[in-house]
């Protein structure tokens, strides 16, 4: 998979690209990531990328030319272009699994008060990571990158992925490690029994219980 990020702040991504699972995925050639400063595509002499809105209003808007020109250069037939914006559909694990299927993702990080509406004509979908406002799309882009890359074959052990939260619309079951007792808090006896059939049954029951209590919306969706 190839992922191109269009941003005004390339340095924001230095940490995530050089640490942990994403770095290993890059080193193993599971994914290619390019961080592109779309200011470089501004046709203006001073490389300005924002301007005041027609009709008046507060703040500055992202001009359309830098985005159009950047996409002219990097977009291919198999590219899937995503614009990050609060008005987009809410991101979830189902969408992460869907995005994993694309060979080339282009993610546009917005900034300022908003963006020229014409930019929407160049994208395949608009995504939001939640109903709140961020100063830019960089944090959202990192979240999407992380959630998609870890699904690519060879990046993470397949068994680990199967047991994670949101598979089958259920949260993950409670997990414990050594010591068996700490400050009076004890690991459930069933997990120490060695009976894997009973352990699997216990875990499924705990998944259902946890989901009903903490995320009834997921349980209702599963029930439907």
PDB file of N, CA, C and O in Angstrom, residues 97-137:
ATOM      1  N   UNK A  97     -11.073  -1.203   7.746  1.00  0.00           N
ATOM      2  CA  UNK A  97     -10.969  -2.452   6.985  1.00  0.00           C
ATOM      3  C   UNK A  97     -11.234  -2.195   5.506  1.00  0.00           C
ATOM      4  O   UNK A  97     -10.570  -2.764   4.633  1.00  0.00           O
ATOM      5  N   UNK A  98     -12.174  -1.318   5.225  1.00  0.00           N
ATOM      6  CA  UNK A  98     -12.489  -0.971   3.836  1.00  0.00           C
ATOM      7  C   UNK A  98     -11.308  -0.257   3.162  1.00  0.00           C
ATOM      8  O   UNK A  98     -10.950  -0.566   2.028  1.00  0.00           O
ATOM      9  N   UNK A  99     -10.703   0.688   3.876  1.00  0.00           N
ATOM     10  CA  UNK A  99      -9.597   1.452   3.299  1.00  0.00           C
ATOM     11  C   UNK A  99      -8.363   0.582   3.062  1.00  0.00           C
ATOM     12  O   UNK A  99      -7.564   0.869   2.171  1.00  0.00           O
ATOM     13  N   UNK A 100      -8.211  -0.471   3.841  1.00  0.00           N
ATOM     14  CA  UNK A 100      -7.060  -1.354   3.690  1.00  0.00           C
ATOM     15  C   UNK A 100      -7.010  -1.983   2.302  1.00  0.00           C
ATOM     16  O   UNK A 100      -5.940  -2.375   1.813  1.00  0.00           O
ATOM     17  N   UNK A 101      -8.134  -2.050   1.637  1.00  0.00           N
ATOM     18  CA  UNK A 101      -8.220  -2.731   0.344  1.00  0.00           C
ATOM     19  C   UNK A 101      -7.669  -1.887  -0.808  1.00  0.00           C
ATOM     20  O   UNK A 101      -7.420  -2.407  -1.896  1.00  0.00           O
ATOM     21  N   UNK A 102      -7.480  -0.592  -0.562  1.00  0.00           N
ATOM     22  CA  UNK A 102      -6.976   0.274  -1.634  1.00  0.00           C
ATOM     23  C   UNK A 102      -5.457   0.196  -1.736  1.00  0.00           C
ATOM     24  O   UNK A 102      -4.753   0.070  -0.734  1.00  0.00           O
ATOM     25  N   UNK A 103      -4.957   0.292  -2.967  1.00  0.00           N
ATOM     26  CA  UNK A 103      -3.514   0.273  -3.190  1.00  0.00           C
ATOM     27  C   UNK A 103      -2.874   1.626  -2.890  1.00  0.00           C
ATOM     28  O   UNK A 103      -1.705   1.691  -2.523  1.00  0.00           O
ATOM     29  N   UNK A 104      -3.638   2.695  -3.063  1.00  0.00           N
ATOM     30  CA  UNK A 104      -3.078   4.039  -2.903  1.00  0.00           C
ATOM     31  C   UNK A 104      -4.100   4.954  -2.230  1.00  0.00           C
ATOM     32  O   UNK A 104      -5.168   5.211  -2.775  1.00  0.00           O
ATOM     33  N   UNK A 105      -3.766   5.422  -1.036  1.00  0.00           N
ATOM     34  CA  UNK A 105      -4.605   6.379  -0.328  1.00  0.00           C
ATOM     35  C   UNK A 105      -3.942   7.749  -0.370  1.00  0.00           C
ATOM     36  O   UNK A 105      -2.737   7.873  -0.156  1.00  0.00           O
ATOM     37  N   UNK A 106      -4.736   8.771  -0.648  1.00  0.00           N
ATOM     38  CA  UNK A 106      -4.283  10.156  -0.550  1.00  0.00           C
ATOM     39  C   UNK A 106      -5.160  10.829   0.494  1.00  0.00           C
ATOM     40  O   UNK A 106      -6.387  10.853   0.357  1.00  0.00           O
ATOM     41  N   UNK A 107      -4.541  11.352   1.547  1.00  0.00           N
ATOM     42  CA  UNK A 107      -5.283  11.966   2.642  1.00  0.00           C
ATOM     43  C   UNK A 107      -4.954  13.451   2.704  1.00  0.00           C
ATOM     44  O   UNK A 107      -3.791  13.835   2.840  1.00  0.00           O
ATOM     45  N   UNK A 108      -5.981  14.291   2.615  1.00  0.00           N
ATOM     46  CA  UNK A 108      -5.805  15.742   2.620  1.00  0.00           C
ATOM     47  C   UNK A 108      -6.117  16.288   4.006  1.00  0.00           C
ATOM     48  O   UNK A 108      -7.233  16.128   4.508  1.00  0.00           O
ATOM     49  N   UNK A 109      -5.136  16.928   4.615  1.00  0.00           N
ATOM     50  CA  UNK A 109      -5.316  17.532   5.931  1.00  0.00           C
ATOM     51  C   UNK A 109      -5.720  18.998   5.764  1.00  0.00           C
ATOM     52  O   UNK A 109      -4.941  19.798   5.245  1.00  0.00           O
ATOM     53  N   UNK A 110      -6.916  19.317   6.195  1.00  0.00           N
ATOM     54  CA  UNK A 110      -7.364  20.696   6.147  1.00  0.00           C
ATOM     55  C   UNK A 110      -6.732  21.534   7.243  1.00  0.00           C
ATOM     56  O   UNK A 110      -6.091  21.017   8.157  1.00  0.00           O
ATOM     57  N   UNK A 111      -6.933  22.829   7.158  1.00  0.00           N
ATOM     58  CA  UNK A 111      -6.436  23.745   8.176  1.00  0.00           C
ATOM     59  C   UNK A 111      -7.209  25.050   8.040  1.00  0.00           C
ATOM     60  O   UNK A 111      -8.054  25.198   7.176  1.00  0.00           O
ATOM     61  N   UNK A 112      -6.903  25.984   8.910  1.00  0.00           N
ATOM     62  CA  UNK A 112      -7.581  27.281   8.903  1.00  0.00           C
ATOM     63  C   UNK A 112      -9.075  27.095   9.230  1.00  0.00           C
ATOM     64  O   UNK A 112      -9.494  26.093   9.791  1.00  0.00           O
ATOM     65  N   UNK A 113      -9.885  28.070   8.817  1.00  0.00           N
ATOM     66  CA  UNK A 113     -11.312  28.038   9.148  1.00  0.00           C
ATOM     67  C   UNK A 113     -12.060  26.978   8.351  1.00  0.00           C
ATOM     68  O   UNK A 113     -13.093  26.474   8.758  1.00  0.00           O
ATOM     69  N   UNK A 114     -11.522  26.643   7.205  1.00  0.00           N
ATOM     70  CA  UNK A 114     -12.178  25.673   6.341  1.00  0.00           C
ATOM     71  C   UNK A 114     -11.460  25.604   5.013  1.00  0.00           C
ATOM     72  O   UNK A 114     -10.300  25.972   4.895  1.00  0.00           O
ATOM     73  N   UNK A 115     -12.170  25.151   3.978  1.00  0.00           N
ATOM     74  CA  UNK A 115     -11.540  24.998   2.674  1.00  0.00           C
ATOM     75  C   UNK A 115     -12.514  25.411   1.577  1.00  0.00           C
ATOM     76  O   UNK A 115     -13.739  25.400   1.754  1.00  0.00           O
ATOM     77  N   UNK A 116     -11.947  25.783   0.447  1.00  0.00           N
ATOM     78  CA  UNK A 116     -12.747  26.118  -0.722  1.00  0.00           C
ATOM     79  C   UNK A 116     -13.594  24.903  -1.110  1.00  0.00           C
ATOM     80  O   UNK A 116     -13.082  23.788  -1.244  1.00  0.00           O
ATOM     81  N   UNK A 117     -14.882  25.107  -1.267  1.00  0.00           N
ATOM     82  CA  UNK A 117     -15.815  24.016  -1.544  1.00  0.00           C
ATOM     83  C   UNK A 117     -15.442  23.220  -2.791  1.00  0.00           C
ATOM     84  O   UNK A 117     -15.749  22.029  -2.910  1.00  0.00           O
ATOM     85  N   UNK A 118     -14.754  23.853  -3.723  1.00  0.00           N
ATOM     86  CA  UNK A 118     -14.413  23.177  -4.978  1.00  0.00           C
ATOM     87  C   UNK A 118     -13.432  22.022  -4.782  1.00  0.00           C
ATOM     88  O   UNK A 118     -13.315  21.148  -5.644  1.00  0.00           O
ATOM     89  N   UNK A 119     -12.734  22.009  -3.653  1.00  0.00           N
ATOM     90  CA  UNK A 119     -11.818  20.899  -3.372  1.00  0.00           C
ATOM     91  C   UNK A 119     -12.573  19.574  -3.302  1.00  0.00           C
ATOM     92  O   UNK A 119     -12.049  18.517  -3.664  1.00  0.00           O
ATOM     93  N   UNK A 120     -13.816  19.633  -2.877  1.00  0.00           N
ATOM     94  CA  UNK A 120     -14.623  18.406  -2.773  1.00  0.00           C
ATOM     95  C   UNK A 120     -14.773  17.688  -4.109  1.00  0.00           C
ATOM     96  O   UNK A 120     -14.960  16.471  -4.151  1.00  0.00           O
ATOM     97  N   UNK A 121     -14.690  18.437  -5.197  1.00  0.00           N
ATOM     98  CA  UNK A 121     -14.851  17.827  -6.521  1.00  0.00           C
ATOM     99  C   UNK A 121     -13.703  16.874  -6.849  1.00  0.00           C
ATOM    100  O   UNK A 121     -13.815  16.069  -7.789  1.00  0.00           O
ATOM    101  N   UNK A 122     -12.614  16.934  -6.090  1.00  0.00           N
ATOM    102  CA  UNK A 122     -11.429  16.125  -6.368  1.00  0.00           C
ATOM    103  C   UNK A 122     -11.281  14.923  -5.445  1.00  0.00           C
ATOM    104  O   UNK A 122     -10.326  14.165  -5.564  1.00  0.00           O
ATOM    105  N   UNK A 123     -12.211  14.748  -4.508  1.00  0.00           N
ATOM    106  CA  UNK A 123     -12.052  13.686  -3.515  1.00  0.00           C
ATOM    107  C   UNK A 123     -13.101  12.596  -3.692  1.00  0.00           C
ATOM    108  O   UNK A 123     -14.158  12.814  -4.289  1.00  0.00           O
ATOM    109  N   UNK A 124     -12.771  11.421  -3.167  1.00  0.00           N
ATOM    110  CA  UNK A 124     -13.689  10.282  -3.245  1.00  0.00           C
ATOM    111  C   UNK A 124     -14.593  10.175  -2.023  1.00  0.00           C
ATOM    112  O   UNK A 124     -15.699   9.655  -2.117  1.00  0.00           O
ATOM    113  N   UNK A 125     -14.108  10.654  -0.881  1.00  0.00           N
ATOM    114  CA  UNK A 125     -14.951  10.672   0.305  1.00  0.00           C
ATOM    115  C   UNK A 125     -14.384  11.639   1.343  1.00  0.00           C
ATOM    116  O   UNK A 125     -13.216  12.017   1.303  1.00  0.00           O
ATOM    117  N   UNK A 126     -15.271  12.036   2.260  1.00  0.00           N
ATOM    118  CA  UNK A 126     -14.903  12.946   3.337  1.00  0.00           C
ATOM    119  C   UNK A 126     -15.071  12.186   4.650  1.00  0.00           C
ATOM    120  O   UNK A 126     -16.102  11.545   4.874  1.00  0.00           O
ATOM    121  N   UNK A 127     -14.053  12.253   5.504  1.00  0.00           N
ATOM    122  CA  UNK A 127     -14.054  11.478   6.750  1.00  0.00           C
ATOM    123  C   UNK A 127     -13.815  12.398   7.940  1.00  0.00           C
ATOM    124  O   UNK A 127     -13.015  13.328   7.880  1.00  0.00           O
ATOM    125  N   UNK A 128     -14.517  12.112   9.032  1.00  0.00           N
ATOM    126  CA  UNK A 128     -14.311  12.787  10.310  1.00  0.00           C
ATOM    127  C   UNK A 128     -13.963  11.731  11.351  1.00  0.00           C
ATOM    128  O   UNK A 128     -14.493  10.612  11.304  1.00  0.00           O
ATOM    129  N   UNK A 129     -13.079  12.054  12.295  1.00  0.00           N
ATOM    130  CA  UNK A 129     -12.773  11.078  13.350  1.00  0.00           C
ATOM    131  C   UNK A 129     -13.590  11.342  14.615  1.00  0.00           C
ATOM    132  O   UNK A 129     -13.376  10.683  15.628  1.00  0.00           O
ATOM    133  N   UNK A 130     -14.523  12.287  14.550  1.00  0.00           N
ATOM    134  CA  UNK A 130     -15.377  12.522  15.717  1.00  0.00           C
ATOM    135  C   UNK A 130     -16.019  13.883  15.689  1.00  0.00           C
ATOM    136  O   UNK A 130     -15.622  14.772  14.919  1.00  0.00           O
ATOM    137  N   UNK A 131     -17.019  14.056  16.517  1.00  0.00           N
ATOM    138  CA  UNK A 131     -17.774  15.301  16.547  1.00  0.00           C
ATOM    139  C   UNK A 131     -17.117  16.319  17.469  1.00  0.00           C
ATOM    140  O   UNK A 131     -17.644  16.652  18.545  1.00  0.00           O
ATOM    141  N   UNK A 132     -15.963  16.779  17.069  1.00  0.00           N
ATOM    142  CA  UNK A 132     -15.236  17.831  17.781  1.00  0.00           C
ATOM    143  C   UNK A 132     -14.317  18.508  16.772  1.00  0.00           C
ATOM    144  O   UNK A 132     -14.100  17.993  15.675  1.00  0.00           O
ATOM    145  N   UNK A 133     -13.774  19.663  17.144  1.00  0.00           N
ATOM    146  CA  UNK A 133     -12.978  20.441  16.210  1.00  0.00           C
ATOM    147  C   UNK A 133     -11.502  20.386  16.588  1.00  0.00           C
ATOM    148  O   UNK A 133     -11.134  20.607  17.738  1.00  0.00           O
ATOM    149  N   UNK A 134     -10.656  20.098  15.605  1.00  0.00           N
ATOM    150  CA  UNK A 134      -9.210  20.140  15.764  1.00  0.00           C
ATOM    151  C   UNK A 134      -8.673  21.325  14.962  1.00  0.00           C
ATOM    152  O   UNK A 134      -9.345  21.838  14.068  1.00  0.00           O
ATOM    153  N   UNK A 135      -7.447  21.735  15.261  1.00  0.00           N
ATOM    154  CA  UNK A 135      -6.873  22.865  14.527  1.00  0.00           C
ATOM    155  C   UNK A 135      -6.447  22.485  13.115  1.00  0.00           C
ATOM    156  O   UNK A 135      -6.212  23.349  12.282  1.00  0.00           O
ATOM    157  N   UNK A 136      -6.324  21.222  12.855  1.00  0.00           N
ATOM    158  CA  UNK A 136      -5.967  20.756  11.521  1.00  0.00           C
ATOM    159  C   UNK A 136      -6.237  19.275  11.398  1.00  0.00           C
ATOM    160  O   UNK A 136      -6.605  18.608  12.367  1.00  0.00           O
ATOM    161  N   UNK A 137      -6.025  18.736  10.209  1.00  0.00           N
ATOM    162  CA  UNK A 137      -6.334  17.334   9.962  1.00  0.00           C
ATOM    163  C   UNK A 137      -5.208  16.365  10.259  1.00  0.00           C
ATOM    164  O   UNK A 137      -5.360  15.152  10.052  1.00  0.00           O
TER     165      UNK A 137
END
